[in-house]
JSON list of C-alpha atoms in Angstrom, two decimals:
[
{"chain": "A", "resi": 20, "resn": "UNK", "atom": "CA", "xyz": [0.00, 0.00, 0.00]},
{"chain": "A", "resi": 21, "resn": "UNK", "atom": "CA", "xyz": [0.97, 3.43, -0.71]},
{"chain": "A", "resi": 22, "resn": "UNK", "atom": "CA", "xyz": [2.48, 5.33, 2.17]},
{"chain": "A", "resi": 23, "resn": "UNK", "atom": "CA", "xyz": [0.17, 8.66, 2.41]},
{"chain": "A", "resi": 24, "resn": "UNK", "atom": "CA", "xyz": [1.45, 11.17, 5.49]},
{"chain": "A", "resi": 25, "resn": "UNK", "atom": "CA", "xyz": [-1.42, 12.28, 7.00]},
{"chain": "A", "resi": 26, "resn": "UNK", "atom": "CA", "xyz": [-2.72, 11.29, 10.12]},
{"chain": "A", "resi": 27, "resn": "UNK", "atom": "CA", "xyz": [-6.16, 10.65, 11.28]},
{"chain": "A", "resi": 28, "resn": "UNK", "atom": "CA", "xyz": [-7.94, 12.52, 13.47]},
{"chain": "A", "resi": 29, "resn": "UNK", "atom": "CA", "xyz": [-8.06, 11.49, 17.17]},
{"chain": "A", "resi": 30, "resn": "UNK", "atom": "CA", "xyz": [-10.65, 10.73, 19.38]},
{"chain": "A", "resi": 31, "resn": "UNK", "atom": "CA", "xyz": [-10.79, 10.90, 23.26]},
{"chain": "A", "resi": 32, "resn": "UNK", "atom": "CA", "xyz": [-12.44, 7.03, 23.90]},
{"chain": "A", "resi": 33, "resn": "UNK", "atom": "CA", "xyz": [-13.85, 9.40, 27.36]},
{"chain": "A", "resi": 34, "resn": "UNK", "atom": "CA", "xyz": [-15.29, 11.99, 26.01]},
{"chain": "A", "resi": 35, "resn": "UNK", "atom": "CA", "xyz": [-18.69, 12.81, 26.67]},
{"chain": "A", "resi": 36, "resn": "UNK", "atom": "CA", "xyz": [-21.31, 11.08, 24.23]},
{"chain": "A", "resi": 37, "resn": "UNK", "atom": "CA", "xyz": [-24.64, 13.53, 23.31]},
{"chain": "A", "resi": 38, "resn": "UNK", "atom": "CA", "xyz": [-27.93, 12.57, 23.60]},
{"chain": "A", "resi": 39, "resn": "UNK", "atom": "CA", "xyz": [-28.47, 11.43, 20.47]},
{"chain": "A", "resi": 40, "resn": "UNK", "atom": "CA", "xyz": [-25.51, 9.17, 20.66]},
{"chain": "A", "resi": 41, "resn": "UNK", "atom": "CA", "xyz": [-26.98, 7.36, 23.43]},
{"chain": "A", "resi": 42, "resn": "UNK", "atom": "CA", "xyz": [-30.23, 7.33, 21.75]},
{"chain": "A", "resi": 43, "resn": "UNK", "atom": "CA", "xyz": [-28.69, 6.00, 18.93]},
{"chain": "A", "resi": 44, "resn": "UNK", "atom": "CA", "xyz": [-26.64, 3.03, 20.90]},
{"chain": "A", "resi": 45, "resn": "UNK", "atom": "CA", "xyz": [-29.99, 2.10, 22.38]},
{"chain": "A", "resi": 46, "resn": "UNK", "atom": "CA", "xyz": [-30.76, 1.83, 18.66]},
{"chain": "A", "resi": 47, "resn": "UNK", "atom": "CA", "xyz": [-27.75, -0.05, 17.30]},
{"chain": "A", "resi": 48, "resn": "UNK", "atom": "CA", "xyz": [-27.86, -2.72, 20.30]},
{"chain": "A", "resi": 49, "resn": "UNK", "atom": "CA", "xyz": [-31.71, -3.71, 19.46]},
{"chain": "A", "resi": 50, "resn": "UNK", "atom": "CA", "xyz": [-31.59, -6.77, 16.86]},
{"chain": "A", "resi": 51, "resn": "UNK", "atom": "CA", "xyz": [-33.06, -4.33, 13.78]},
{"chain": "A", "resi": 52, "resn": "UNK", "atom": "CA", "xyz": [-30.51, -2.02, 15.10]},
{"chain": "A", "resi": 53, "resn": "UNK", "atom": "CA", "xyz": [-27.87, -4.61, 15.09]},
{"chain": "A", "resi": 54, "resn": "UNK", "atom": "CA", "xyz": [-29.20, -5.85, 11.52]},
{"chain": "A", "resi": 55, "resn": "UNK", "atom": "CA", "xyz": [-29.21, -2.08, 10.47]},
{"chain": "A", "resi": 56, "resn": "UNK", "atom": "CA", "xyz": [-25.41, -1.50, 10.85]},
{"chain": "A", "resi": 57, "resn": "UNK", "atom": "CA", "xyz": [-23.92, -4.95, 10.08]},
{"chain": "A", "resi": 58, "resn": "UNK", "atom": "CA", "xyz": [-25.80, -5.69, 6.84]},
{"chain": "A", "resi": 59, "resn": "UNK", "atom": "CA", "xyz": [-27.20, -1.99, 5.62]},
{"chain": "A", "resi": 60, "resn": "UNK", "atom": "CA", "xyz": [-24.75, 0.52, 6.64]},
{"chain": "A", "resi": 61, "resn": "UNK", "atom": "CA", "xyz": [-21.25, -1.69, 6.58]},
{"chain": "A", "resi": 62, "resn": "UNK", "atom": "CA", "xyz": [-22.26, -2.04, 2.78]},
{"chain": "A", "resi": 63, "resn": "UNK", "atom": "CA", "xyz": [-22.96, 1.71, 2.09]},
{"chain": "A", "resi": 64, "resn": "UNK", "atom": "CA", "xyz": [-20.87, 3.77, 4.53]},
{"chain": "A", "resi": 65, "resn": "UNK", "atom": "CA", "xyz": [-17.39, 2.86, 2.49]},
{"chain": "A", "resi": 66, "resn": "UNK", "atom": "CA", "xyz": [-18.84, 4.61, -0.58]},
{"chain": "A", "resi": 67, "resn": "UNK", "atom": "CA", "xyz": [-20.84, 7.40, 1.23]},
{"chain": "A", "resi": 68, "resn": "UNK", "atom": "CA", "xyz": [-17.79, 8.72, 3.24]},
{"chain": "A", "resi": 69, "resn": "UNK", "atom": "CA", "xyz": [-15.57, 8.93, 0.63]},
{"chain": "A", "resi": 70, "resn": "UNK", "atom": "CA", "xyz": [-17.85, 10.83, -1.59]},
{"chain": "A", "resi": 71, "resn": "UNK", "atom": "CA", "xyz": [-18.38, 13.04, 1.43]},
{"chain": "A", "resi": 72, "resn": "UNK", "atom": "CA", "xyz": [-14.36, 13.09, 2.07]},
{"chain": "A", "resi": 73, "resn": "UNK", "atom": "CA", "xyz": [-15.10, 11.92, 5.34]},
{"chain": "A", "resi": 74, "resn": "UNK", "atom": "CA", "xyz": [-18.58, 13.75, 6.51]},
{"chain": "A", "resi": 75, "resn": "UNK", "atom": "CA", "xyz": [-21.52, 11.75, 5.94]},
{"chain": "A", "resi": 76, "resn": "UNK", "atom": "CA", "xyz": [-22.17, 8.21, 7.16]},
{"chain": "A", "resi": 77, "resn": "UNK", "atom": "CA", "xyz": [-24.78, 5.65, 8.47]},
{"chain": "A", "resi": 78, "resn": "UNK", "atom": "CA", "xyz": [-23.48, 7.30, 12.01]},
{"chain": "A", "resi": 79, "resn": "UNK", "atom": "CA", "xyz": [-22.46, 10.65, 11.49]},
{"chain": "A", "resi": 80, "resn": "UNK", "atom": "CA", "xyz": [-21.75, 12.75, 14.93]},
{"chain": "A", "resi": 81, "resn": "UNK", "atom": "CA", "xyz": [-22.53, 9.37, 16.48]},
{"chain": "A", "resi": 82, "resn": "UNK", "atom": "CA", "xyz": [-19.67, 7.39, 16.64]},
{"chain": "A", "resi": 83, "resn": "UNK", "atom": "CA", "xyz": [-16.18, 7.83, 15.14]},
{"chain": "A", "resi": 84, "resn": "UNK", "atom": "CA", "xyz": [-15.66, 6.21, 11.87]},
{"chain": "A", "resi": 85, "resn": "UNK", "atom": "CA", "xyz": [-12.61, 4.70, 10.21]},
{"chain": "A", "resi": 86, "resn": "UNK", "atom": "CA", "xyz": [-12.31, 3.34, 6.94]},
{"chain": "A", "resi": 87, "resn": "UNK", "atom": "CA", "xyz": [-9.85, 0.20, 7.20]},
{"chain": "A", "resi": 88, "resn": "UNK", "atom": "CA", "xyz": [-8.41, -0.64, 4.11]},
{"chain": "A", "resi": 89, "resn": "UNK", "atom": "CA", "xyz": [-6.28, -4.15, 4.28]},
{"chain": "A", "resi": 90, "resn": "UNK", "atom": "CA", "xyz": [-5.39, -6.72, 1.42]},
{"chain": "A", "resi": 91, "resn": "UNK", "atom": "CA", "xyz": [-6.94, -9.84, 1.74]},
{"chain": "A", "resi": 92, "resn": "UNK", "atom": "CA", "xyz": [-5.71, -12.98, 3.37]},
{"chain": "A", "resi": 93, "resn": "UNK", "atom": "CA", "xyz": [-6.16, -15.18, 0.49]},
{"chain": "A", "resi": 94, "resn": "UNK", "atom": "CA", "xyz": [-6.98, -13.32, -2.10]},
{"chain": "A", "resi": 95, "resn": "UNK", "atom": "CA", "xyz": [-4.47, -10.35, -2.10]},
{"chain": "A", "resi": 96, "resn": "UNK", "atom": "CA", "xyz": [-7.49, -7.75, -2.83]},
{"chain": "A", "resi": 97, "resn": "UNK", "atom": "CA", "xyz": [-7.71, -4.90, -1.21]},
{"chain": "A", "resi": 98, "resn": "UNK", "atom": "CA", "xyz": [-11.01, -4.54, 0.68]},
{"chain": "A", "resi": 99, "resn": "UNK", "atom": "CA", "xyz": [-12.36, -1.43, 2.65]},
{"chain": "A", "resi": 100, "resn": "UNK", "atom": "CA", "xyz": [-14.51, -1.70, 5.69]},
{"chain": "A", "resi": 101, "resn": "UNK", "atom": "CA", "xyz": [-16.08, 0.84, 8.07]},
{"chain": "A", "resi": 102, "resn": "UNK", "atom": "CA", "xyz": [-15.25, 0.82, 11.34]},
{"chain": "A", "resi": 103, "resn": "UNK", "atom": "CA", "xyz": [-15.49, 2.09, 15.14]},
{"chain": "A", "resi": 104, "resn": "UNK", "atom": "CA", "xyz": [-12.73, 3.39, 16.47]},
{"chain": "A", "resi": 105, "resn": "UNK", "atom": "CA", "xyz": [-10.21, 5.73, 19.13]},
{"chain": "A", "resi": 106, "resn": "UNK", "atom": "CA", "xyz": [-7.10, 6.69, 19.77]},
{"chain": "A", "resi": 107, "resn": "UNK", "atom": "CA", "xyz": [-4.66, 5.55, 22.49]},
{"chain": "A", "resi": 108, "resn": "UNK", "atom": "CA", "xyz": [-1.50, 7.88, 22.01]},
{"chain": "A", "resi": 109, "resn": "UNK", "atom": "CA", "xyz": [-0.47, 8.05, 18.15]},
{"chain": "A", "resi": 110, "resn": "UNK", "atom": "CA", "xyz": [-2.17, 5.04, 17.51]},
{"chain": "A", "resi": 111, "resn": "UNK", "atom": "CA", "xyz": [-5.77, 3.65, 16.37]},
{"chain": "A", "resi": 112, "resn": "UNK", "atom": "CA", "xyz": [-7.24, 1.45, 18.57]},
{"chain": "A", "resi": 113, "resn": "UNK", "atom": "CA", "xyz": [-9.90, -1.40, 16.76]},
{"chain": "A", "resi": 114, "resn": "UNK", "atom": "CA", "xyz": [-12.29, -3.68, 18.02]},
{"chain": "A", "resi": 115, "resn": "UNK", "atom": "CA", "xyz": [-12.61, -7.30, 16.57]},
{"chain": "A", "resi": 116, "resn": "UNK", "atom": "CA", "xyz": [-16.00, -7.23, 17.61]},
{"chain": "A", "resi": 117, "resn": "UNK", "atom": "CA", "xyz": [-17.74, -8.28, 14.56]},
{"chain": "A", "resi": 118, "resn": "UNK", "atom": "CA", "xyz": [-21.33, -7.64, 16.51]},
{"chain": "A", "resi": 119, "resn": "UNK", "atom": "CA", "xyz": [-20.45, -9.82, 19.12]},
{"chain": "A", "resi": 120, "resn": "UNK", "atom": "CA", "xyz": [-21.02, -13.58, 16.23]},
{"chain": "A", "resi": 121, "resn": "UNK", "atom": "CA", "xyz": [-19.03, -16.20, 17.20]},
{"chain": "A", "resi": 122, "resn": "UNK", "atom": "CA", "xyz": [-17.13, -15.76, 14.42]},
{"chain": "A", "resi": 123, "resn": "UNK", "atom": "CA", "xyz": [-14.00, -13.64, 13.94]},
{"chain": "A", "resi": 124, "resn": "UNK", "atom": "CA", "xyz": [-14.81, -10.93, 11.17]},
{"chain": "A", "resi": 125, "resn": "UNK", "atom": "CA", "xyz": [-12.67, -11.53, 8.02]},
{"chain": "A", "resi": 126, "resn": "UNK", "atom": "CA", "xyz": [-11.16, -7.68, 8.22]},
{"chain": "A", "resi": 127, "resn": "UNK", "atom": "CA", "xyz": [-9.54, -9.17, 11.44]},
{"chain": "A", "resi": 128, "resn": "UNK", "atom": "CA", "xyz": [-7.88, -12.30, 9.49]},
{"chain": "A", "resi": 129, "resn": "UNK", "atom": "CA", "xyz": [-6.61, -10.00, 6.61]},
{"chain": "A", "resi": 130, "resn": "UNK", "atom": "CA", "xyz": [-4.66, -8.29, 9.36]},
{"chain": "A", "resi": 131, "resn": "UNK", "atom": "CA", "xyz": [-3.20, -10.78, 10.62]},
{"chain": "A", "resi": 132, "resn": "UNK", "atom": "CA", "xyz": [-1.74, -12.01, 7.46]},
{"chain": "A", "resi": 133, "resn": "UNK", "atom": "CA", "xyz": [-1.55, -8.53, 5.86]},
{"chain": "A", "resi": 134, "resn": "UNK", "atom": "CA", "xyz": [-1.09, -5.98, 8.66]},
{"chain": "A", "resi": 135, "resn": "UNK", "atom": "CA", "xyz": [0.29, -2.78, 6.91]},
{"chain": "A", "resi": 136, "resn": "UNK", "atom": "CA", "xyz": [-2.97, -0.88, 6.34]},
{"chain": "A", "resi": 137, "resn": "UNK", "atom": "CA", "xyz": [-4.59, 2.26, 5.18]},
{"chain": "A", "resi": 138, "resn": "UNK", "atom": "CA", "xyz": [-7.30, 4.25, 7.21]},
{"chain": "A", "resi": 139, "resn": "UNK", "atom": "CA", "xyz": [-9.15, 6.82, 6.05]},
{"chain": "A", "resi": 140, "resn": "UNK", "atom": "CA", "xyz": [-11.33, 9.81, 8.69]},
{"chain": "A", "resi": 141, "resn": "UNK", "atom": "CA", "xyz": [-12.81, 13.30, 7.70]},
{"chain": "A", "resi": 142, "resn": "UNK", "atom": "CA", "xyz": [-11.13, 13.16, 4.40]},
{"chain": "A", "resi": 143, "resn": "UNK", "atom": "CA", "xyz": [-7.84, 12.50, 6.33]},
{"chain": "A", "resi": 144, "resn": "UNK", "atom": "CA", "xyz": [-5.47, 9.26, 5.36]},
{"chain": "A", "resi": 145, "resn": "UNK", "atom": "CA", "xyz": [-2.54, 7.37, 6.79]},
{"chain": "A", "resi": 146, "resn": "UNK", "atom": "CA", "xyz": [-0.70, 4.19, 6.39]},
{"chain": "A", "resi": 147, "resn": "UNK", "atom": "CA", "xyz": [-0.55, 1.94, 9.21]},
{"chain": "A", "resi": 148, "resn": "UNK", "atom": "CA", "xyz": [0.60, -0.91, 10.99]},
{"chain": "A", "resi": 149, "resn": "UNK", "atom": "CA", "xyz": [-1.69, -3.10, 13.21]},
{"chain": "A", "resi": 150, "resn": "UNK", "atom": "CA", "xyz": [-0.74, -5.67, 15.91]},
{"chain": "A", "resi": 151, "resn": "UNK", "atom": "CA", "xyz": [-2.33, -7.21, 18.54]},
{"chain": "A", "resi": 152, "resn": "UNK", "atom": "CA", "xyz": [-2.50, -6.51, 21.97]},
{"chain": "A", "resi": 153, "resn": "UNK", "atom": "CA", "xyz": [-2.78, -8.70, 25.05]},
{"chain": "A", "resi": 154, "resn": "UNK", "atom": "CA", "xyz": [-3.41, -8.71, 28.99]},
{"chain": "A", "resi": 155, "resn": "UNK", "atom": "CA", "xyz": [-3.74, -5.90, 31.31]},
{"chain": "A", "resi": 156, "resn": "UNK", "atom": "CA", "xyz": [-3.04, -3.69, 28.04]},
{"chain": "A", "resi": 157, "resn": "UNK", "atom": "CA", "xyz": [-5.81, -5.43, 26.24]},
{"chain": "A", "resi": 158, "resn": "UNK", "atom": "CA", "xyz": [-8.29, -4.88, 29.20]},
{"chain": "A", "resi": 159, "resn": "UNK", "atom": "CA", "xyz": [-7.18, -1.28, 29.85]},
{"chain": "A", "resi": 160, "resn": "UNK", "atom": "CA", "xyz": [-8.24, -0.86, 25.64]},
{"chain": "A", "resi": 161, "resn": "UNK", "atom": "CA", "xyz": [-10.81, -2.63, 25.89]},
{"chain": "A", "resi": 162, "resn": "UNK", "atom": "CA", "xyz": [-12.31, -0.49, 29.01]},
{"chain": "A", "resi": 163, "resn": "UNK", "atom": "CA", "xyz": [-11.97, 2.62, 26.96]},
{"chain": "A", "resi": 164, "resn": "UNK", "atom": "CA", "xyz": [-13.97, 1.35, 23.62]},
{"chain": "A", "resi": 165, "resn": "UNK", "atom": "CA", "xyz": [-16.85, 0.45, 26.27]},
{"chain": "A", "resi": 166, "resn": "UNK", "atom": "CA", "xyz": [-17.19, 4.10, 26.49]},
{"chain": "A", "resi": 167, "resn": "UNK", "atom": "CA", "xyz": [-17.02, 5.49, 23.06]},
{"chain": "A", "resi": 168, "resn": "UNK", "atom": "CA", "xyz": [-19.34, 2.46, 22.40]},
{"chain": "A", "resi": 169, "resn": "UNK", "atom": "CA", "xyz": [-21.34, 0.65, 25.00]},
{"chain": "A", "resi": 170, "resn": "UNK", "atom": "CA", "xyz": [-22.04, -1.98, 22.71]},
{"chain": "A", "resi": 171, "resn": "UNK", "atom": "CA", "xyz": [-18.67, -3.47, 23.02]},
{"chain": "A", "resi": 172, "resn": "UNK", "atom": "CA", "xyz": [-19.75, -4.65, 26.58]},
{"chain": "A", "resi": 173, "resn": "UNK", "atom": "CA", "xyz": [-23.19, -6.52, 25.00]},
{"chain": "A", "resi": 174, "resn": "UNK", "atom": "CA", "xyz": [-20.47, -7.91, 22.04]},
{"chain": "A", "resi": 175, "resn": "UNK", "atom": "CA", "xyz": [-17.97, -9.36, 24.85]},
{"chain": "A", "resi": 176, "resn": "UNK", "atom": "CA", "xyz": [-20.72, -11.04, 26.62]},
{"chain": "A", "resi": 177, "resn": "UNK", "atom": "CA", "xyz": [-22.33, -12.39, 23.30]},
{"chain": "A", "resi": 178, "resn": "UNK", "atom": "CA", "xyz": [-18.63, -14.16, 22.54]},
{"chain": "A", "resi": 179, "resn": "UNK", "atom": "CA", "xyz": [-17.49, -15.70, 26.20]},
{"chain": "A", "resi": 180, "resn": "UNK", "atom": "CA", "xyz": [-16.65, -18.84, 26.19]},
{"chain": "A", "resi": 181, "resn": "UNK", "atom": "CA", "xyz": [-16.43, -18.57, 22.38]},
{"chain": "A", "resi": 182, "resn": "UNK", "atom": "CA", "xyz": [-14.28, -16.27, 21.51]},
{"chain": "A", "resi": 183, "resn": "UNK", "atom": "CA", "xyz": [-11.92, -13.28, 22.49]},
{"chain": "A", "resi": 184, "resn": "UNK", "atom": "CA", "xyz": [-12.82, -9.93, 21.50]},
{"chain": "A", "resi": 185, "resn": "UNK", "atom": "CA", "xyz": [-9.43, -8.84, 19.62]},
{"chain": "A", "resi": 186, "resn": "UNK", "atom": "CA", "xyz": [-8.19, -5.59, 20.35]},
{"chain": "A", "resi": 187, "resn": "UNK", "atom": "CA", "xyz": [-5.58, -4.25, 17.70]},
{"chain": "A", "resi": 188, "resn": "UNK", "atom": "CA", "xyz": [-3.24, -1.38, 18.07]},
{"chain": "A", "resi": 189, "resn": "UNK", "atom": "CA", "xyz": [-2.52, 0.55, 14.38]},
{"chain": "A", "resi": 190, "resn": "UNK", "atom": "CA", "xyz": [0.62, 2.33, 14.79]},
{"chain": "A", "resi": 191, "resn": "UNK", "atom": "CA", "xyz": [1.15, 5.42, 11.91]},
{"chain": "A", "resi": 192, "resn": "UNK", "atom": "CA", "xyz": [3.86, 4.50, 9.36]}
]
C-alpha cells in the first residue's frame, strides 16, 4: 500500500457522548438495530464517506468512523470496511467485535496475514501498521472502547466462552 502522510484525526475514547448518541446506541444494540449497521450501513458507509471526504455516514456525529483498508488474506485484494474506532497515544485502537457472532470478522484475518494498512477519517489518510495486543493492556483498551461504544460490553458477553474480543493497536507508518 501506498504510504500517504497524514494522520487521522483522534478521538478521546472518554469523552462525553450527546444525547443522540446514546439514543442512537440504544438503537444499534436492538436486533433491527444490530441488523441495520452490520448488513445496511457496513455495505454503504465505504462509498458514502468517501464521496463526502469523510462527513456523511450511516453514524455521522454518532460514533467515530474509520475506513480500514487491508489486502486480503487469500486473495491479495484490497477490501475497505467501516469501522469504530479511538485513539490511544499516536495510535488507532480497533475492536474485533464483529457484533459480538461467534465468528472472527474476516477484516480481522486480513490483518493478521496482511497488517500494513490504510485508514481513512474526515477526508484524512494514513498508512498503518496493526498488531495485537494482550493482557492488562488489552483490558485497559478494551475499558476505553466500552465508552465510546457501550455496545462493546453486549459484544464481549455475546462471545465468552467462544471467543476473544481482539483488540488491535494501528501504529502510523
Amino acid at each position: 500500500m501506498a504510504a500517504v502522510n497524514s494522520s487521522i484525526p483522534t478521538v478521546d475514547p472518554l469523552r462525553r457522548k450527546s444525547s443522540l448518541a446514546e439514543l442512537a446506541t440504544k438503537i444499534a444494540l436492538t436486533k433491527p438495530g444490530t441488523w441495520f449497521y452490520s448488513r445496511v450501513a457496513a455495505r454503504i458507509d465505504s462509498s458514502l464517506m468517501r464521496v463526502s471526504r469523510g462527513r456523511l455516514s450511516s453514524a455521522v456525529g454518532l460514533f467515530p468512523i474509520v475506513l480500514l483498508t487491508a489486502r486480503g488474506a487469500r486473495s491479495g485484494i484490497e477490501r475497505t470496511v467501516p469501522l469504530v474506532y479511538f485513539s490511544d497515544g499516536g495510535d488507532v485502537i480497533l475492536m474485533a467485535s464483529s457484533f459480538g457472532r461467534p465468528k472472527y470478522p474476516a477484516w480481522y484475518h486480513n490483518l493478521k496475514a496482511n497488517p500494513e494498512v490504510r485508514l481513512e477519517a474526515m477526508g484524512r489518510t494514513g498508512s498503518f501498521m496493526a498488531e495485537g495486543t494482550e493482557g492488562a493492556e488489552r483490558e485497559r483498551l478494551y475499558g476505553l472502547a466500552k465508552h465510546v461504544y457501550r455496545g462493546y460490553g453486549t459484544y464481549e458477553e455475546r462471545t465468552e466462552g467462544i471467543r476473544p474480543v481482539p483488540v488491535l493497536r494501528l501504529k502510523p507508518l
